[in-house]
PDB file of C-alpha atoms and ligand atoms in Angstrom:
ATOM      1  CA  MET A  18      47.737 -53.394 -55.100  1.00  0.00           C
ATOM      2  CA  GLN A  19      44.182 -54.040 -53.931  1.00  0.00           C
ATOM      3  CA  VAL A  20      41.625 -51.277 -54.483  1.00  0.00           C
ATOM      4  CA  PHE A  21      38.167 -51.690 -52.927  1.00  0.00           C
ATOM      5  CA  LYS A  22      35.067 -49.648 -53.576  1.00  0.00           C
ATOM      6  CA  GLU A  23      32.810 -51.831 -51.431  1.00  0.00           C
ATOM      7  CA  LYS A  24      32.867 -52.116 -47.651  1.00  0.00           C
ATOM      8  CA  GLU A  25      32.018 -55.826 -47.628  1.00  0.00           C
ATOM      9  CA  LEU A  26      34.897 -56.775 -49.942  1.00  0.00           C
ATOM     10  CA  LEU A  27      37.274 -54.635 -47.900  1.00  0.00           C
ATOM     11  CA  LYS A  28      36.106 -56.293 -44.685  1.00  0.00           C
ATOM     12  CA  GLN A  29      36.562 -59.755 -46.202  1.00  0.00           C
ATOM     13  CA  SER A  30      40.113 -58.937 -47.220  1.00  0.00           C
ATOM     14  CA  LEU A  31      40.953 -57.438 -43.834  1.00  0.00           C
ATOM     15  CA  SER A  32      39.438 -60.346 -41.908  1.00  0.00           C
ATOM     16  CA  ILE A  33      42.412 -62.505 -42.882  1.00  0.00           C
ATOM     17  CA  ASN A  34      44.729 -59.892 -41.360  1.00  0.00           C
ATOM     18  CA  LYS A  35      42.604 -59.662 -38.255  1.00  0.00           C
ATOM     19  CA  LEU A  36      42.592 -63.425 -37.741  1.00  0.00           C
ATOM     20  CA  ALA A  37      46.385 -63.403 -38.008  1.00  0.00           C
ATOM     21  CA  GLY A  38      46.498 -60.733 -35.277  1.00  0.00           C
ATOM     22  CA  ASN A  39      48.005 -58.159 -37.607  1.00  0.00           C
ATOM     23  CA  THR A  40      48.039 -54.467 -36.724  1.00  0.00           C
ATOM     24  CA  ILE A  41      45.888 -52.501 -39.152  1.00  0.00           C
ATOM     25  CA  GLY A  42      46.646 -48.835 -39.809  1.00  0.00           C
ATOM     26  CA  LEU A  43      44.243 -46.429 -41.508  1.00  0.00           C
ATOM     27  CA  VAL A  44      45.241 -43.206 -43.279  1.00  0.00           C
ATOM     28  CA  PRO A  45      42.077 -41.286 -44.192  1.00  0.00           C
ATOM     29  CA  THR A  46      42.494 -38.860 -47.111  1.00  0.00           C
ATOM     30  CA  MET A  47      40.448 -36.986 -49.650  1.00  0.00           C
ATOM     31  CA  GLY A  48      42.902 -37.866 -52.413  1.00  0.00           C
ATOM     32  CA  ALA A  49      44.948 -35.581 -54.668  1.00  0.00           C
ATOM     33  CA  LEU A  50      47.809 -37.084 -52.715  1.00  0.00           C
ATOM     34  CA  HIS A  51      51.018 -35.172 -52.062  1.00  0.00           C
ATOM     35  CA  GLU A  52      54.134 -35.630 -49.928  1.00  0.00           C
ATOM     36  CA  GLY A  53      52.198 -34.709 -46.766  1.00  0.00           C
ATOM     37  CA  HIS A  54      49.801 -37.625 -47.246  1.00  0.00           C
ATOM     38  CA  LEU A  55      52.625 -39.946 -48.294  1.00  0.00           C
ATOM     39  CA  TYR A  56      54.477 -39.122 -45.097  1.00  0.00           C
ATOM     40  CA  LEU A  57      51.467 -40.348 -43.091  1.00  0.00           C
ATOM     41  CA  VAL A  58      51.384 -43.525 -45.201  1.00  0.00           C
ATOM     42  CA  LYS A  59      55.099 -44.150 -44.595  1.00  0.00           C
ATOM     43  CA  GLU A  60      54.658 -43.623 -40.854  1.00  0.00           C
ATOM     44  CA  ALA A  61      51.748 -46.090 -40.904  1.00  0.00           C
ATOM     45  CA  LEU A  62      53.830 -48.677 -42.788  1.00  0.00           C
ATOM     46  CA  LYS A  63      56.562 -48.416 -40.126  1.00  0.00           C
ATOM     47  CA  SER A  64      54.290 -49.461 -37.275  1.00  0.00           C
ATOM     48  CA  CYS A  65      51.451 -51.489 -38.861  1.00  0.00           C
ATOM     49  CA  ASP A  66      51.331 -54.857 -40.642  1.00  0.00           C
ATOM     50  CA  GLN A  67      48.587 -53.788 -43.023  1.00  0.00           C
ATOM     51  CA  VAL A  68      47.931 -50.201 -44.138  1.00  0.00           C
ATOM     52  CA  VAL A  69      44.632 -49.029 -45.583  1.00  0.00           C
ATOM     53  CA  VAL A  70      44.516 -45.626 -47.314  1.00  0.00           C
ATOM     54  CA  SER A  71      41.011 -44.303 -47.813  1.00  0.00           C
ATOM     55  CA  ILE A  72      40.397 -41.867 -50.651  1.00  0.00           C
ATOM     56  CA  PHE A  73      37.026 -40.202 -50.352  1.00  0.00           C
ATOM     57  CA  VAL A  74      36.032 -36.578 -50.902  1.00  0.00           C
ATOM     58  CA  ASN A  75      33.518 -36.253 -48.086  1.00  0.00           C
ATOM     59  CA  PRO A  76      30.531 -34.122 -49.141  1.00  0.00           C
ATOM     60  CA  THR A  77      29.216 -33.525 -45.606  1.00  0.00           C
ATOM     61  CA  GLN A  78      32.292 -31.604 -44.462  1.00  0.00           C
ATOM     62  CA  PHE A  79      32.040 -28.940 -47.171  1.00  0.00           C
ATOM     63  CA  ASP A  80      29.857 -25.957 -46.349  1.00  0.00           C
ATOM     64  CA  ASN A  81      30.565 -24.465 -49.766  1.00  0.00           C
ATOM     65  CA  PRO A  82      29.289 -26.477 -52.789  1.00  0.00           C
ATOM     66  CA  GLU A  83      31.745 -24.753 -55.114  1.00  0.00           C
ATOM     67  CA  ASP A  84      34.690 -25.786 -52.913  1.00  0.00           C
ATOM     68  CA  LEU A  85      33.433 -29.394 -53.030  1.00  0.00           C
ATOM     69  CA  GLU A  86      33.001 -29.294 -56.784  1.00  0.00           C
ATOM     70  CA  LYS A  87      36.444 -27.757 -57.375  1.00  0.00           C
ATOM     71  CA  TYR A  88      38.237 -30.095 -54.966  1.00  0.00           C
ATOM     72  CA  PRO A  89      40.988 -31.816 -57.041  1.00  0.00           C
ATOM     73  CA  ARG A  90      40.400 -35.500 -57.823  1.00  0.00           C
ATOM     74  CA  ASN A  91      42.879 -37.822 -59.514  1.00  0.00           C
ATOM     75  CA  LEU A  92      42.409 -41.429 -58.428  1.00  0.00           C
ATOM     76  CA  GLU A  93      44.689 -42.995 -61.026  1.00  0.00           C
ATOM     77  CA  LYS A  94      47.620 -40.766 -60.077  1.00  0.00           C
ATOM     78  CA  ASP A  95      46.935 -41.372 -56.359  1.00  0.00           C
ATOM     79  CA  ILE A  96      47.003 -45.135 -56.851  1.00  0.00           C
ATOM     80  CA  ASN A  97      50.300 -44.862 -58.740  1.00  0.00           C
ATOM     81  CA  LEU A  98      51.876 -42.803 -55.970  1.00  0.00           C
ATOM     82  CA  LEU A  99      50.816 -45.361 -53.371  1.00  0.00           C
ATOM     83  CA  GLN A 100      51.951 -48.255 -55.524  1.00  0.00           C
ATOM     84  CA  ASN A 101      55.415 -46.698 -55.699  1.00  0.00           C
ATOM     85  CA  ILE A 102      55.609 -46.817 -51.916  1.00  0.00           C
ATOM     86  CA  SER A 103      54.281 -50.357 -51.447  1.00  0.00           C
ATOM     87  CA  GLU A 104      52.221 -52.875 -53.402  1.00  0.00           C
ATOM     88  CA  GLU A 105      50.896 -54.108 -50.061  1.00  0.00           C
ATOM     89  CA  ILE A 106      48.828 -51.012 -49.336  1.00  0.00           C
ATOM     90  CA  ILE A 107      45.065 -51.441 -49.593  1.00  0.00           C
ATOM     91  CA  VAL A 108      43.107 -48.520 -51.071  1.00  0.00           C
ATOM     92  CA  PHE A 109      39.493 -48.021 -50.010  1.00  0.00           C
ATOM     93  CA  THR A 110      37.644 -45.605 -52.274  1.00  0.00           C
ATOM     94  CA  PRO A 111      33.890 -45.947 -51.832  1.00  0.00           C
ATOM     95  CA  ASN A 112      31.283 -43.659 -53.338  1.00  0.00           C
ATOM     96  CA  ALA A 113      29.109 -41.613 -50.986  1.00  0.00           C
ATOM     97  CA  ASN A 114      26.130 -44.038 -50.928  1.00  0.00           C
ATOM     98  CA  GLU A 115      28.386 -47.005 -50.316  1.00  0.00           C
ATOM     99  CA  LEU A 116      29.908 -45.320 -47.267  1.00  0.00           C
ATOM    100  CA  TYR A 117      26.844 -43.463 -45.932  1.00  0.00           C
ATOM    101  CA  GLY A 118      23.912 -45.543 -47.186  1.00  0.00           C
ATOM    102  CA  ASP A 119      20.926 -43.738 -48.718  1.00  0.00           C
ATOM    103  CA  LEU A 120      21.097 -40.652 -46.510  1.00  0.00           C
ATOM    104  CA  ILE A 121      24.242 -38.614 -46.993  1.00  0.00           C
ATOM    105  CA  ILE A 122      23.965 -36.471 -43.876  1.00  0.00           C
ATOM    106  CA  SER A 123      26.049 -35.656 -40.797  1.00  0.00           C
ATOM    107  CA  GLU A 124      25.560 -36.983 -37.334  1.00  0.00           C
ATOM    108  CA  HIS A 125      25.766 -34.319 -34.633  1.00  0.00           C
ATOM    109  CA  PHE A 126      28.503 -34.686 -32.002  1.00  0.00           C
ATOM    110  CA  ASP A 127      29.305 -32.916 -28.757  1.00  0.00           C
ATOM    111  CA  PHE A 128      33.005 -32.161 -29.144  1.00  0.00           C
ATOM    112  CA  ASP A 129      33.149 -30.192 -25.901  1.00  0.00           C
ATOM    113  CA  GLY A 130      33.720 -26.828 -27.582  1.00  0.00           C
ATOM    114  CA  LEU A 131      36.602 -27.978 -29.803  1.00  0.00           C
ATOM    115  CA  ASP A 132      34.362 -27.539 -32.840  1.00  0.00           C
ATOM    116  CA  ILE A 133      33.055 -24.013 -32.288  1.00  0.00           C
ATOM    117  CA  VAL A 134      36.337 -22.149 -32.759  1.00  0.00           C
ATOM    118  CA  MET A 135      38.449 -21.418 -35.855  1.00  0.00           C
ATOM    119  CA  GLU A 136      37.544 -23.872 -38.664  1.00  0.00           C
ATOM    120  CA  GLY A 137      34.278 -24.721 -36.897  1.00  0.00           C
ATOM    121  CA  LYS A 138      33.332 -21.058 -36.596  1.00  0.00           C
ATOM    122  CA  HIS A 139      34.097 -20.313 -40.235  1.00  0.00           C
ATOM    123  CA  ARG A 140      32.817 -23.541 -41.798  1.00  0.00           C
ATOM    124  CA  THR A 141      29.354 -24.357 -40.448  1.00  0.00           C
ATOM    125  CA  GLY A 142      28.831 -28.083 -39.806  1.00  0.00           C
ATOM    126  CA  HIS A 143      32.368 -28.921 -40.958  1.00  0.00           C
ATOM    127  CA  PHE A 144      33.385 -30.973 -37.925  1.00  0.00           C
ATOM    128  CA  ASP A 145      30.111 -32.905 -37.686  1.00  0.00           C
ATOM    129  CA  GLY A 146      30.852 -33.915 -41.289  1.00  0.00           C
ATOM    130  CA  VAL A 147      34.435 -34.871 -40.425  1.00  0.00           C
ATOM    131  CA  GLY A 148      33.323 -36.795 -37.316  1.00  0.00           C
ATOM    132  CA  THR A 149      30.649 -38.631 -39.298  1.00  0.00           C
ATOM    133  CA  VAL A 150      32.944 -39.738 -42.113  1.00  0.00           C
ATOM    134  CA  VAL A 151      35.788 -40.757 -39.810  1.00  0.00           C
ATOM    135  CA  LYS A 152      33.373 -42.775 -37.655  1.00  0.00           C
ATOM    136  CA  LEU A 153      32.074 -44.521 -40.808  1.00  0.00           C
ATOM    137  CA  LEU A 154      35.633 -45.222 -41.964  1.00  0.00           C
ATOM    138  CA  PHE A 155      36.538 -46.598 -38.528  1.00  0.00           C
ATOM    139  CA  GLU A 156      33.477 -48.881 -38.703  1.00  0.00           C
ATOM    140  CA  ALA A 157      34.454 -50.114 -42.171  1.00  0.00           C
ATOM    141  CA  VAL A 158      38.154 -50.719 -41.436  1.00  0.00           C
ATOM    142  CA  GLU A 159      38.262 -51.259 -37.645  1.00  0.00           C
ATOM    143  CA  PRO A 160      41.886 -50.096 -37.543  1.00  0.00           C
ATOM    144  CA  ASN A 161      44.202 -50.461 -34.556  1.00  0.00           C
ATOM    145  CA  LYS A 162      45.858 -47.148 -35.415  1.00  0.00           C
ATOM    146  CA  ALA A 163      44.794 -44.151 -37.504  1.00  0.00           C
ATOM    147  CA  PHE A 164      47.141 -41.460 -38.792  1.00  0.00           C
ATOM    148  CA  PHE A 165      46.252 -37.763 -39.086  1.00  0.00           C
ATOM    149  CA  GLY A 166      48.348 -34.695 -39.908  1.00  0.00           C
ATOM    150  CA  GLU A 167      48.970 -31.720 -37.647  1.00  0.00           C
ATOM    151  CA  LYS A 168      48.292 -29.673 -40.788  1.00  0.00           C
ATOM    152  CA  ASP A 169      44.653 -29.992 -39.694  1.00  0.00           C
ATOM    153  CA  TYR A 170      45.477 -29.663 -36.017  1.00  0.00           C
ATOM    154  CA  GLN A 171      41.933 -28.846 -34.901  1.00  0.00           C
ATOM    155  CA  GLN A 172      40.684 -31.893 -36.798  1.00  0.00           C
ATOM    156  CA  LEU A 173      43.303 -34.057 -35.069  1.00  0.00           C
ATOM    157  CA  GLN A 174      42.086 -32.921 -31.633  1.00  0.00           C
ATOM    158  CA  ILE A 175      38.478 -33.496 -32.683  1.00  0.00           C
ATOM    159  CA  ILE A 176      39.215 -37.045 -33.851  1.00  0.00           C
ATOM    160  CA  ARG A 177      40.867 -37.751 -30.483  1.00  0.00           C
ATOM    161  CA  LYS A 178      37.683 -36.482 -28.801  1.00  0.00           C
ATOM    162  CA  LEU A 179      35.506 -38.543 -31.201  1.00  0.00           C
ATOM    163  CA  THR A 180      37.241 -41.778 -30.209  1.00  0.00           C
ATOM    164  CA  GLU A 181      36.762 -40.843 -26.535  1.00  0.00           C
ATOM    165  CA  ILE A 182      33.034 -39.995 -26.745  1.00  0.00           C
ATOM    166  CA  GLU A 183      32.193 -42.879 -29.093  1.00  0.00           C
ATOM    167  CA  ASN A 184      34.453 -45.360 -27.263  1.00  0.00           C
ATOM    168  CA  ILE A 185      36.274 -46.391 -30.423  1.00  0.00           C
ATOM    169  CA  PRO A 186      39.302 -48.578 -29.641  1.00  0.00           C
ATOM    170  CA  VAL A 187      41.815 -46.995 -32.008  1.00  0.00           C
ATOM    171  CA  GLU A 188      45.125 -45.239 -31.361  1.00  0.00           C
ATOM    172  CA  ILE A 189      45.256 -41.811 -32.997  1.00  0.00           C
ATOM    173  CA  VAL A 190      48.730 -40.902 -34.262  1.00  0.00           C
ATOM    174  CA  GLY A 191      49.452 -37.221 -35.056  1.00  0.00           C
ATOM    175  CA  CYS A 192      52.136 -36.494 -37.695  1.00  0.00           C
ATOM    176  CA  PRO A 193      54.058 -33.231 -38.297  1.00  0.00           C
ATOM    177  CA  ILE A 194      53.283 -30.828 -41.151  1.00  0.00           C
ATOM    178  CA  LEU A 195      55.153 -31.372 -44.404  1.00  0.00           C
ATOM    179  CA  ARG A 196      56.026 -28.161 -46.226  1.00  0.00           C
ATOM    180  CA  GLU A 197      57.064 -27.064 -49.695  1.00  0.00           C
ATOM    181  CA  GLU A 198      60.578 -25.616 -49.960  1.00  0.00           C
ATOM    182  CA  SER A 199      59.161 -22.119 -49.508  1.00  0.00           C
ATOM    183  CA  GLY A 200      57.610 -23.162 -46.189  1.00  0.00           C
ATOM    184  CA  LEU A 201      54.057 -23.302 -47.560  1.00  0.00           C
ATOM    185  CA  ALA A 202      52.244 -26.241 -45.920  1.00  0.00           C
ATOM    186  CA  ARG A 203      51.590 -28.945 -48.497  1.00  0.00           C
ATOM    187  CA  SER A 204      47.942 -29.205 -49.398  1.00  0.00           C
ATOM    188  CA  SER A 205      45.845 -30.657 -52.196  1.00  0.00           C
ATOM    189  CA  ARG A 206      44.492 -27.142 -52.652  1.00  0.00           C
ATOM    190  CA  ASN A 207      47.988 -25.846 -53.561  1.00  0.00           C
ATOM    191  CA  GLU A 208      47.427 -27.448 -56.981  1.00  0.00           C
ATOM    192  CA  ARG A 209      44.860 -24.765 -57.670  1.00  0.00           C
ATOM    193  CA  LEU A 210      47.274 -21.892 -56.925  1.00  0.00           C
ATOM    194  CA  ASN A 211      48.947 -20.173 -59.864  1.00  0.00           C
ATOM    195  CA  ASP A 212      52.729 -19.680 -59.723  1.00  0.00           C
ATOM    196  CA  LEU A 213      52.524 -16.200 -58.225  1.00  0.00           C
ATOM    197  CA  GLN A 214      49.930 -17.212 -55.620  1.00  0.00           C
ATOM    198  CA  ARG A 215      52.005 -20.245 -54.670  1.00  0.00           C
ATOM    199  CA  GLU A 216      55.104 -18.122 -54.166  1.00  0.00           C
ATOM    200  CA  LYS A 217      53.258 -15.434 -52.213  1.00  0.00           C
ATOM    201  CA  ALA A 218      51.406 -17.947 -50.027  1.00  0.00           C
ATOM    202  CA  ALA A 219      54.703 -18.722 -48.239  1.00  0.00           C
ATOM    203  CA  PHE A 220      53.895 -15.513 -46.304  1.00  0.00           C
ATOM    204  CA  ILE A 221      51.555 -17.567 -44.091  1.00  0.00           C
ATOM    205  CA  PHE A 222      54.369 -19.660 -42.646  1.00  0.00           C
ATOM    206  CA  GLU A 223      56.722 -16.635 -42.502  1.00  0.00           C
ATOM    207  CA  THR A 224      54.132 -14.864 -40.371  1.00  0.00           C
ATOM    208  CA  LEU A 225      53.644 -17.884 -38.115  1.00  0.00           C
ATOM    209  CA  LYS A 226      57.404 -18.066 -37.515  1.00  0.00           C
ATOM    210  CA  GLU A 227      57.511 -14.365 -36.589  1.00  0.00           C
ATOM    211  CA  THR A 228      54.596 -15.003 -34.262  1.00  0.00           C
ATOM    212  CA  LYS A 229      56.630 -17.655 -32.502  1.00  0.00           C
ATOM    213  CA  THR A 230      59.455 -15.169 -31.948  1.00  0.00           C
ATOM    214  CA  LEU A 231      57.090 -12.485 -30.667  1.00  0.00           C
ATOM    215  CA  PHE A 232      55.376 -14.984 -28.366  1.00  0.00           C
ATOM    216  CA  GLY A 233      58.440 -14.971 -26.091  1.00  0.00           C
ATOM    217  CA  THR A 234      57.916 -11.337 -25.084  1.00  0.00           C
ATOM    218  CA  LYS A 235      54.586  -9.985 -26.334  1.00  0.00           C
ATOM    219  CA  SER A 236      50.944 -10.437 -25.326  1.00  0.00           C
ATOM    220  CA  ALA A 237      48.400 -12.327 -27.447  1.00  0.00           C
ATOM    221  CA  ASN A 238      46.584  -9.033 -28.150  1.00  0.00           C
ATOM    222  CA  TYR A 239      49.757  -7.395 -29.397  1.00  0.00           C
ATOM    223  CA  ILE A 240      50.516 -10.358 -31.673  1.00  0.00           C
ATOM    224  CA  ASN A 241      46.925 -10.431 -32.998  1.00  0.00           C
ATOM    225  CA  ASP A 242      47.104  -6.760 -33.968  1.00  0.00           C
ATOM    226  CA  TRP A 243      50.548  -7.257 -35.489  1.00  0.00           C
ATOM    227  CA  VAL A 244      49.419 -10.182 -37.652  1.00  0.00           C
ATOM    228  CA  GLU A 245      46.298  -8.347 -38.832  1.00  0.00           C
ATOM    229  CA  GLN A 246      48.478  -5.381 -39.776  1.00  0.00           C
ATOM    230  CA  GLN A 247      50.914  -7.628 -41.673  1.00  0.00           C
ATOM    231  CA  PHE A 248      48.071  -9.080 -43.743  1.00  0.00           C
ATOM    232  CA  ARG A 249      46.493  -5.648 -44.341  1.00  0.00           C
ATOM    233  CA  ASN A 250      49.791  -4.598 -45.916  1.00  0.00           C
ATOM    234  CA  TYR A 251      50.045  -7.758 -48.033  1.00  0.00           C
ATOM    235  CA  PRO A 252      47.895  -7.633 -51.173  1.00  0.00           C
ATOM    236  CA  PHE A 253      48.251 -11.300 -52.181  1.00  0.00           C
ATOM    237  CA  LEU A 254      46.345 -12.927 -49.320  1.00  0.00           C
ATOM    238  CA  GLU A 255      43.225 -12.156 -47.360  1.00  0.00           C
ATOM    239  CA  LEU A 256      43.324 -13.153 -43.701  1.00  0.00           C
ATOM    240  CA  GLU A 257      40.244 -15.010 -42.497  1.00  0.00           C
ATOM    241  CA  TYR A 258      41.404 -15.590 -38.944  1.00  0.00           C
ATOM    242  CA  PHE A 259      44.490 -15.619 -36.773  1.00  0.00           C
ATOM    243  CA  GLU A 260      44.332 -17.193 -33.331  1.00  0.00           C
ATOM    244  CA  ILE A 261      46.660 -18.218 -30.573  1.00  0.00           C
ATOM    245  CA  SER A 262      45.061 -21.090 -28.684  1.00  0.00           C
ATOM    246  CA  ASP A 263      45.723 -23.603 -25.980  1.00  0.00           C
ATOM    247  CA  ALA A 264      47.066 -26.650 -27.861  1.00  0.00           C
ATOM    248  CA  LYS A 265      44.782 -29.062 -25.988  1.00  0.00           C
ATOM    249  CA  THR A 266      41.476 -27.253 -25.463  1.00  0.00           C
ATOM    250  CA  LEU A 267      41.870 -24.926 -28.488  1.00  0.00           C
ATOM    251  CA  LYS A 268      40.504 -22.129 -26.294  1.00  0.00           C
ATOM    252  CA  LYS A 269      41.714 -18.713 -27.418  1.00  0.00           C
ATOM    253  CA  LEU A 270      44.642 -17.511 -25.322  1.00  0.00           C
ATOM    254  CA  THR A 271      43.768 -14.720 -22.935  1.00  0.00           C
ATOM    255  CA  GLU A 272      46.539 -15.133 -20.384  1.00  0.00           C
ATOM    256  CA  LYS A 273      49.647 -17.323 -20.749  1.00  0.00           C
ATOM    257  CA  ARG A 274      49.891 -20.040 -18.093  1.00  0.00           C
ATOM    258  CA  GLU A 275      53.046 -21.851 -16.959  1.00  0.00           C
ATOM    259  CA  GLY A 276      53.275 -25.412 -18.240  1.00  0.00           C
ATOM    260  CA  GLU A 277      50.619 -24.969 -20.951  1.00  0.00           C
ATOM    261  CA  THR A 278      51.415 -25.326 -24.640  1.00  0.00           C
ATOM    262  CA  TYR A 279      50.082 -22.925 -27.247  1.00  0.00           C
ATOM    263  CA  ARG A 280      49.732 -22.892 -31.032  1.00  0.00           C
ATOM    264  CA  ALA A 281      49.147 -20.177 -33.588  1.00  0.00           C
ATOM    265  CA  PHE A 282      46.608 -20.785 -36.372  1.00  0.00           C
ATOM    266  CA  ILE A 283      45.998 -18.965 -39.645  1.00  0.00           C
ATOM    267  CA  ALA A 284      43.356 -19.312 -42.357  1.00  0.00           C
ATOM    268  CA  ALA A 285      43.755 -17.083 -45.399  1.00  0.00           C
ATOM    269  CA  TYR A 286      42.522 -16.845 -48.963  1.00  0.00           C
ATOM    270  CA  ALA A 287      44.688 -16.641 -52.086  1.00  0.00           C
ATOM    271  CA  GLY A 288      41.992 -15.583 -54.541  1.00  0.00           C
ATOM    272  CA  ASP A 289      39.198 -18.098 -53.890  1.00  0.00           C
ATOM    273  CA  ILE A 290      41.547 -20.768 -52.531  1.00  0.00           C
ATOM    274  CA  ARG A 291      41.422 -21.244 -48.788  1.00  0.00           C
ATOM    275  CA  LEU A 292      44.681 -22.151 -47.053  1.00  0.00           C
ATOM    276  CA  ILE A 293      45.314 -23.106 -43.427  1.00  0.00           C
ATOM    277  CA  ASP A 294      48.451 -23.560 -41.356  1.00  0.00           C
ATOM    278  CA  ASN A 295      49.563 -23.667 -37.723  1.00  0.00           C
ATOM    279  CA  LEU A 296      52.681 -23.713 -35.606  1.00  0.00           C
ATOM    280  CA  ALA A 297      53.566 -24.744 -32.052  1.00  0.00           C
ATOM    281  CA  LEU A 298      54.677 -21.636 -30.153  1.00  0.00           C
ATOM    282  CA  ASN A 299      56.344 -22.918 -27.026  1.00  0.00           C
ATOM    283  CA  ASN A 300      57.411 -26.498 -27.431  1.00  0.00           C
TER     284      ASN A 300
HETATM  285  P1  AMP B 430      43.102 -34.366 -46.668  1.00  0.00           P
HETATM  286  O1  AMP B 430      43.246 -35.238 -47.849  1.00  0.00           O
HETATM  287  O2  AMP B 430      43.416 -32.934 -46.926  1.00  0.00           O
HETATM  288  O3  AMP B 430      41.808 -34.583 -45.921  1.00  0.00           O
HETATM  289  O4  AMP B 430      44.245 -34.843 -45.666  1.00  0.00           O
HETATM  290  C1  AMP B 430      44.337 -36.189 -45.249  1.00  0.00           C
HETATM  291  C2  AMP B 430      45.287 -36.261 -44.089  1.00  0.00           C
HETATM  292  O5  AMP B 430      46.575 -35.823 -44.503  1.00  0.00           O
HETATM  293  C3  AMP B 430      44.862 -35.384 -42.909  1.00  0.00           C
HETATM  294  O6  AMP B 430      45.131 -36.075 -41.701  1.00  0.00           O
HETATM  295  C4  AMP B 430      45.748 -34.198 -43.070  1.00  0.00           C
HETATM  296  O7  AMP B 430      45.991 -33.517 -41.848  1.00  0.00           O
HETATM  297  C5  AMP B 430      47.015 -34.830 -43.595  1.00  0.00           C
HETATM  298  N1  AMP B 430      47.825 -33.834 -44.285  1.00  0.00           N
HETATM  299  C6  AMP B 430      47.445 -33.039 -45.303  1.00  0.00           C
HETATM  300  N2  AMP B 430      48.440 -32.198 -45.641  1.00  0.00           N
HETATM  301  C7  AMP B 430      49.471 -32.477 -44.826  1.00  0.00           C
HETATM  302  C8  AMP B 430      50.777 -31.948 -44.659  1.00  0.00           C
HETATM  303  N3  AMP B 430      51.226 -30.946 -45.420  1.00  0.00           N
HETATM  304  N4  AMP B 430      51.575 -32.476 -43.709  1.00  0.00           N
HETATM  305  C9  AMP B 430      51.120 -33.482 -42.913  1.00  0.00           C
HETATM  306  N5  AMP B 430      49.904 -34.023 -43.005  1.00  0.00           N
HETATM  307  C10 AMP B 430      49.083 -33.531 -43.944  1.00  0.00           C
END
């Protein structure tokens, strides 16, 4: 399997594919790969001739230095996992200066309000960091398709917007959330949970499912209060936010409209570990 740390060498290798008219798929990740990431890779392999998996823990999307420092990293294990799927995958794992140049800073984007709610509200500058790194990765790889998980649903919508405002000719493919047996959404951060926290964190998905049931008959306000109450009575997790939002605009639901789709979103802490999840409510 080819592993590149340098953009130029990656480009050289991909140029052969491009000349042959091959479809190139990119799966951007921050490593510590799990089944959720591997699902994206398998989807990419189904519809692309050449798949590039990037592994890069992006400093500009972390607003909390401790979170960045503690983010799990295990390149050797990641490469093994990918190798087991296909020897043909190309891994791109640059360091920050290689990807960004001398200045490791975010560009500022106008995401039309998608970035000021939920994750954007609670993690200052997060989506400018995400937009910047994804734009740099798109420039390095020039993929025909790029694969992102609904696990980070807000991010997925923001990347769609990024390609629109920056005129980047890439198809964005959204993939469903892979879960542990308990229902907990798979995440690299789950590795930092102890056994009890991991078991108790399944409450997030349980609550989202109940929300979906309530959504048929109850108002958004009622469901908000109900969820907050559930978390107040649950000592193992601390709720950061719960929101029901329009699935396209991510605007907070005030009044349900016929024909619109809605999603419920949760961010909660298990100790100092931040977990997010979401669920479609009416489709
Ligand atoms: P990350 O390494 O956390 O930045 O994630 C890289 C990509 O994998 C993003 O597009 C995520 O949305 C996606 N991803 C992470 N966890 C899951 C999951 N449990 N199911 C589906 N996609 C996921």
